[in-house]
Amino acid sequence: SQTIHQWPATLVQPVGSPLSLECTVEGTSNPNLYWYRQAAGRGLQLLFYSVGIGQISSEVPQNLSASRPQDRQFILSSKKLLLSDSGFYLCAWSALPQAEKLFFGSGTQLSVL
Amino acid sequence: KQEVTQIPAALSVPEGENLVLNCSFTDSAIYNLQWFRQDPGKGLTSLLLIQSSQREQTSGRLNASLDKSSGRSTLYIAASQPGDSATYLCAVRPAGGSEKLVFGKGTKLTVNP
């Protein structure tokens, strides 16, 4: 069966520090991978998605970047965090084609102070 | 621009009651619609996925319906239990193969024993 791992579960970082969140999927090949952010009182916002190694699409221009160095690994990064980067970050995957369900990781609660 | 609305934002019911959660979307050109459950501080769990050609899907005590022409979906929960307490979100995938699901802000359900 397929599983998705996301870490860390919580993170407290000072403004201006770097960020690296990692997500890995097991039990499937060539998944579509996604990073979402959920801010308090707001809906889920798609940040990045990837349909293959090295292929990244950005939905919202911002202080963050994403990379997919391996088929089942998706990394969310920032060189310098802003206060507004605080939120609940969720990694997700789906199988091709797009008609499939979306499966989420357990999330990372990021607090930038 | 597709927008998804969920009303009410919060709902409190006694245990055993049958209930309906509502989801509306502004653009009927959708590929599919998913209902998710989110427990506090956790990721999202996919409950039901309805393709645009389908009218409803059932899983256990859950039944989701879709009326694409009117831009509405409902999630029916039978014989509610305290364990059903969570936030329920709906999301639509626009037609045309878009990777970007559009989420509602969710309905927070509390089932009181």
Tab-separated table of C-alpha atoms in Angstrom:
chain	number	residue	atom	x	y	z
A	1	SER	CA	0.000	0.000	0.000
A	2	GLN	CA	1.019	3.583	-0.527
A	3	THR	CA	2.173	5.822	2.295
A	4	ILE	CA	3.285	9.426	2.492
A	5	HIS	CA	5.761	10.724	5.030
A	6	GLN	CA	6.186	14.361	5.912
A	7	TRP	CA	8.510	15.874	8.498
A	8	PRO	CA	9.001	17.566	10.824
A	9	ALA	CA	5.569	17.740	12.448
A	10	THR	CA	6.256	21.118	14.044
A	11	LEU	CA	8.895	23.743	13.438
A	12	VAL	CA	9.646	27.097	15.037
A	13	GLN	CA	12.015	29.272	13.062
A	14	PRO	CA	13.225	32.887	13.390
A	15	VAL	CA	12.560	35.405	10.652
A	16	GLY	CA	15.306	35.326	8.042
A	17	SER	CA	16.315	31.724	8.672
A	18	PRO	CA	16.244	29.045	5.948
A	19	LEU	CA	13.614	26.332	5.628
A	20	SER	CA	13.583	22.789	4.328
A	21	LEU	CA	10.532	20.540	4.570
A	22	GLU	CA	10.696	17.060	3.125
A	23	CYS	CA	8.054	14.715	1.843
A	24	THR	CA	8.444	11.179	0.550
A	25	VAL	CA	5.945	8.735	-0.913
A	26	GLU	CA	6.269	4.964	-0.773
A	27	GLY	CA	4.529	2.214	-2.683
A	28	THR	CA	3.919	4.015	-5.967
A	29	SER	CA	5.891	5.244	-8.952
A	30	ASN	CA	5.774	8.564	-10.784
A	31	PRO	CA	3.210	10.189	-8.501
A	32	ASN	CA	1.982	13.750	-8.898
A	33	LEU	CA	3.275	15.625	-5.856
A	34	TYR	CA	1.892	18.781	-4.260
A	35	TRP	CA	2.677	21.315	-1.551
A	36	TYR	CA	-0.277	23.118	0.031
A	37	ARG	CA	-0.412	25.730	2.771
A	38	GLN	CA	-3.313	26.155	5.154
A	39	ALA	CA	-3.349	29.450	7.036
A	40	ALA	CA	-5.635	30.021	10.003
A	41	GLY	CA	-9.160	30.873	8.846
A	42	ARG	CA	-8.306	30.393	5.198
A	43	GLY	CA	-8.689	27.579	2.714
A	44	LEU	CA	-5.922	25.412	1.365
A	45	GLN	CA	-3.642	27.186	-1.060
A	46	LEU	CA	-1.718	25.207	-3.668
A	47	LEU	CA	1.914	26.335	-3.639
A	48	PHE	CA	3.693	23.928	-5.997
A	49	TYR	CA	3.048	20.746	-7.896
A	50	SER	CA	5.250	18.336	-9.791
A	51	VAL	CA	4.414	15.729	-12.418
A	52	GLY	CA	7.948	14.318	-12.611
A	53	ILE	CA	11.578	14.603	-11.502
A	54	GLY	CA	12.826	18.141	-11.896
A	55	GLN	CA	9.433	19.395	-13.106
A	56	ILE	CA	8.023	22.032	-10.775
A	57	SER	CA	5.063	24.321	-11.345
A	58	SER	CA	4.548	27.302	-9.078
A	59	GLU	CA	1.024	28.477	-8.421
A	60	VAL	CA	1.739	31.493	-6.257
A	61	PRO	CA	4.832	33.725	-6.548
A	62	GLN	CA	6.323	33.982	-3.085
A	63	ASN	CA	9.275	33.468	-0.822
A	64	LEU	CA	9.287	29.691	-1.261
A	65	SER	CA	10.671	27.202	-3.760
A	66	ALA	CA	10.258	23.481	-4.364
A	67	SER	CA	12.425	20.733	-5.762
A	68	ARG	CA	11.946	17.114	-6.749
A	69	PRO	CA	15.352	15.463	-6.750
A	70	GLN	CA	13.955	11.927	-6.860
A	71	ASP	CA	10.757	10.356	-8.163
A	72	ARG	CA	9.098	10.101	-4.751
A	73	GLN	CA	10.744	12.994	-2.909
A	74	PHE	CA	9.431	16.546	-2.782
A	75	ILE	CA	11.157	19.339	-0.881
A	76	LEU	CA	9.858	22.767	0.076
A	77	SER	CA	12.515	25.401	0.781
A	78	SER	CA	13.102	29.007	1.596
A	79	LYS	CA	16.330	30.963	1.849
A	80	LYS	CA	14.906	33.554	4.253
A	81	LEU	CA	11.636	33.016	6.088
A	82	LEU	CA	9.097	35.805	6.557
A	83	LEU	CA	6.496	36.142	9.297
A	84	SER	CA	3.840	35.583	6.649
A	85	ASP	CA	5.277	32.132	5.892
A	86	SER	CA	3.758	30.792	9.112
A	87	GLY	CA	1.104	28.190	8.536
A	88	PHE	CA	0.293	24.513	8.211
A	89	TYR	CA	2.119	22.948	5.270
A	90	LEU	CA	0.748	19.824	3.679
A	91	CYS	CA	2.324	17.516	1.159
A	92	ALA	CA	0.042	15.415	-1.029
A	93	TRP	CA	0.208	12.938	-3.868
A	94	SER	CA	-2.053	11.497	-6.492
A	95	ALA	CA	-1.653	8.803	-9.105
A	96	LEU	CA	-2.022	9.549	-12.771
A	97	PRO	CA	-4.417	10.362	-14.410
A	98	GLN	CA	-5.920	13.371	-12.658
A	99	ALA	CA	-9.168	11.581	-11.898
A	100	GLU	CA	-7.604	9.929	-8.877
A	101	LYS	CA	-8.000	10.854	-5.223
A	102	LEU	CA	-5.563	13.178	-3.478
A	103	PHE	CA	-3.746	11.738	-0.450
A	104	PHE	CA	-2.224	14.014	2.156
A	105	GLY	CA	0.636	13.765	4.606
A	106	SER	CA	0.236	14.604	8.281
A	107	GLY	CA	1.412	18.194	7.872
A	108	THR	CA	4.050	20.515	9.316
A	109	GLN	CA	3.025	23.370	11.577
A	110	LEU	CA	5.510	26.164	10.883
A	111	SER	CA	5.741	29.153	13.190
A	112	VAL	CA	8.010	31.990	12.120
A	113	LEU	CA	8.842	34.308	15.008
B	1	LYS	CA	-12.495	31.945	-11.496
B	2	GLN	CA	-13.779	28.901	-9.621
B	3	GLU	CA	-14.857	29.544	-6.042
B	4	VAL	CA	-16.015	26.935	-3.531
B	5	THR	CA	-18.200	27.837	-0.584
B	6	GLN	CA	-19.182	25.717	2.383
B	7	ILE	CA	-22.029	26.752	4.622
B	8	PRO	CA	-22.309	26.667	7.564
B	9	ALA	CA	-18.771	27.229	8.800
B	10	ALA	CA	-19.590	25.311	11.972
B	11	LEU	CA	-22.289	22.880	12.991
B	12	SER	CA	-23.072	21.244	16.320
B	13	VAL	CA	-25.475	18.297	16.561
B	14	PRO	CA	-26.425	15.658	19.132
B	15	GLU	CA	-25.221	12.108	18.647
B	16	GLY	CA	-27.406	9.942	16.423
B	17	GLU	CA	-28.685	12.740	14.240
B	18	ASN	CA	-28.568	12.526	10.454
B	19	LEU	CA	-26.968	15.623	8.949
B	20	VAL	CA	-26.117	17.279	5.652
B	21	LEU	CA	-23.072	19.378	4.840
B	22	ASN	CA	-23.255	21.689	1.855
B	23	CYS	CA	-20.735	22.671	-0.789
B	24	SER	CA	-21.348	25.031	-3.692
B	25	PHE	CA	-19.111	25.980	-6.600
B	26	THR	CA	-19.400	28.795	-9.107
B	27	ASP	CA	-18.199	27.092	-12.311
B	28	SER	CA	-19.974	23.890	-13.344
B	29	ALA	CA	-17.080	22.865	-15.610
B	30	ILE	CA	-15.487	20.445	-13.190
B	31	TYR	CA	-13.613	17.177	-13.602
B	32	ASN	CA	-14.510	15.785	-10.195
B	33	LEU	CA	-15.306	16.742	-6.611
B	34	GLN	CA	-13.812	15.321	-3.428
B	35	TRP	CA	-14.879	15.425	0.185
B	36	PHE	CA	-12.169	15.360	2.826
B	37	ARG	CA	-12.059	15.085	6.583
B	38	GLN	CA	-9.482	16.936	8.670
B	39	ASP	CA	-8.900	16.333	12.366
B	40	PRO	CA	-7.258	19.153	14.375
B	41	GLY	CA	-3.576	19.513	13.566
B	42	LYS	CA	-3.682	16.652	11.069
B	43	GLY	CA	-3.619	16.179	7.348
B	44	LEU	CA	-6.675	15.649	5.169
B	45	THR	CA	-8.242	12.247	4.612
B	46	SER	CA	-10.110	11.667	1.373
B	47	LEU	CA	-13.630	10.405	2.051
B	48	LEU	CA	-15.386	10.299	-1.295
B	49	LEU	CA	-14.616	11.295	-4.850
B	50	ILE	CA	-17.383	11.936	-7.367
B	51	GLN	CA	-16.560	12.138	-11.051
B	52	SER	CA	-18.383	14.802	-13.073
B	53	SER	CA	-20.473	12.103	-14.785
B	54	GLN	CA	-21.669	10.628	-11.479
B	55	ARG	CA	-24.552	11.700	-9.270
B	56	GLU	CA	-23.478	10.193	-5.965
B	57	GLN	CA	-21.003	8.040	-4.081
B	58	THR	CA	-21.484	6.080	-0.887
B	59	SER	CA	-19.089	4.780	1.736
B	60	GLY	CA	-20.537	3.326	4.922
B	61	ARG	CA	-22.586	6.014	6.683
B	62	LEU	CA	-21.456	8.667	4.201
B	63	ASN	CA	-23.217	9.603	0.999
B	64	ALA	CA	-22.077	12.402	-1.280
B	65	SER	CA	-24.202	13.766	-4.084
B	66	LEU	CA	-23.306	16.011	-6.984
B	67	ASP	CA	-25.541	18.315	-9.018
B	68	LYS	CA	-23.075	19.786	-11.452
B	69	SER	CA	-25.550	21.976	-13.310
B	70	SER	CA	-26.556	23.798	-10.148
B	71	GLY	CA	-23.043	23.842	-8.714
B	72	ARG	CA	-23.881	21.933	-5.556
B	73	SER	CA	-22.715	18.921	-3.622
B	74	THR	CA	-23.903	17.555	-0.313
B	75	LEU	CA	-22.313	15.178	2.151
B	76	TYR	CA	-24.877	13.201	4.110
B	77	ILE	CA	-23.766	11.606	7.379
B	78	ALA	CA	-26.161	9.060	8.845
B	79	ALA	CA	-26.462	8.318	12.549
B	80	SER	CA	-23.698	10.725	13.540
B	81	GLN	CA	-21.201	9.728	16.229
B	82	PRO	CA	-18.803	11.773	18.397
B	83	GLY	CA	-15.961	10.299	16.335
B	84	ASP	CA	-17.347	12.111	13.305
B	85	SER	CA	-16.332	15.424	14.880
B	86	ALA	CA	-13.861	17.053	12.494
B	87	THR	CA	-13.667	19.677	9.774
B	88	TYR	CA	-15.086	18.544	6.436
B	89	LEU	CA	-13.765	20.132	3.259
B	90	CYS	CA	-14.871	19.825	-0.313
B	91	ALA	CA	-12.654	20.452	-3.312
B	92	VAL	CA	-13.312	20.604	-7.031
B	93	ARG	CA	-10.908	19.845	-9.820
B	94	PRO	CA	-11.654	22.124	-12.786
B	95	ALA	CA	-12.265	20.543	-16.167
B	96	GLY	CA	-9.449	20.541	-18.684
B	97	GLY	CA	-6.965	18.531	-16.669
B	98	SER	CA	-5.967	21.217	-14.195
B	99	GLU	CA	-3.750	20.069	-11.338
B	100	LYS	CA	-5.118	22.761	-9.062
B	101	LEU	CA	-7.919	21.657	-6.786
B	102	VAL	CA	-10.017	24.507	-5.448
B	103	PHE	CA	-10.946	23.985	-1.810
B	104	GLY	CA	-13.705	25.347	0.329
B	105	LYS	CA	-12.860	26.587	3.819
B	106	GLY	CA	-14.653	23.699	5.431
B	107	THR	CA	-17.442	23.012	7.887
B	108	LYS	CA	-16.384	22.262	11.459
B	109	LEU	CA	-18.677	19.533	12.764
B	110	THR	CA	-19.110	18.770	16.449
B	111	VAL	CA	-21.179	15.741	17.439
B	112	ASN	CA	-22.110	15.883	21.108
B	113	PRO	CA	-22.529	12.665	23.108
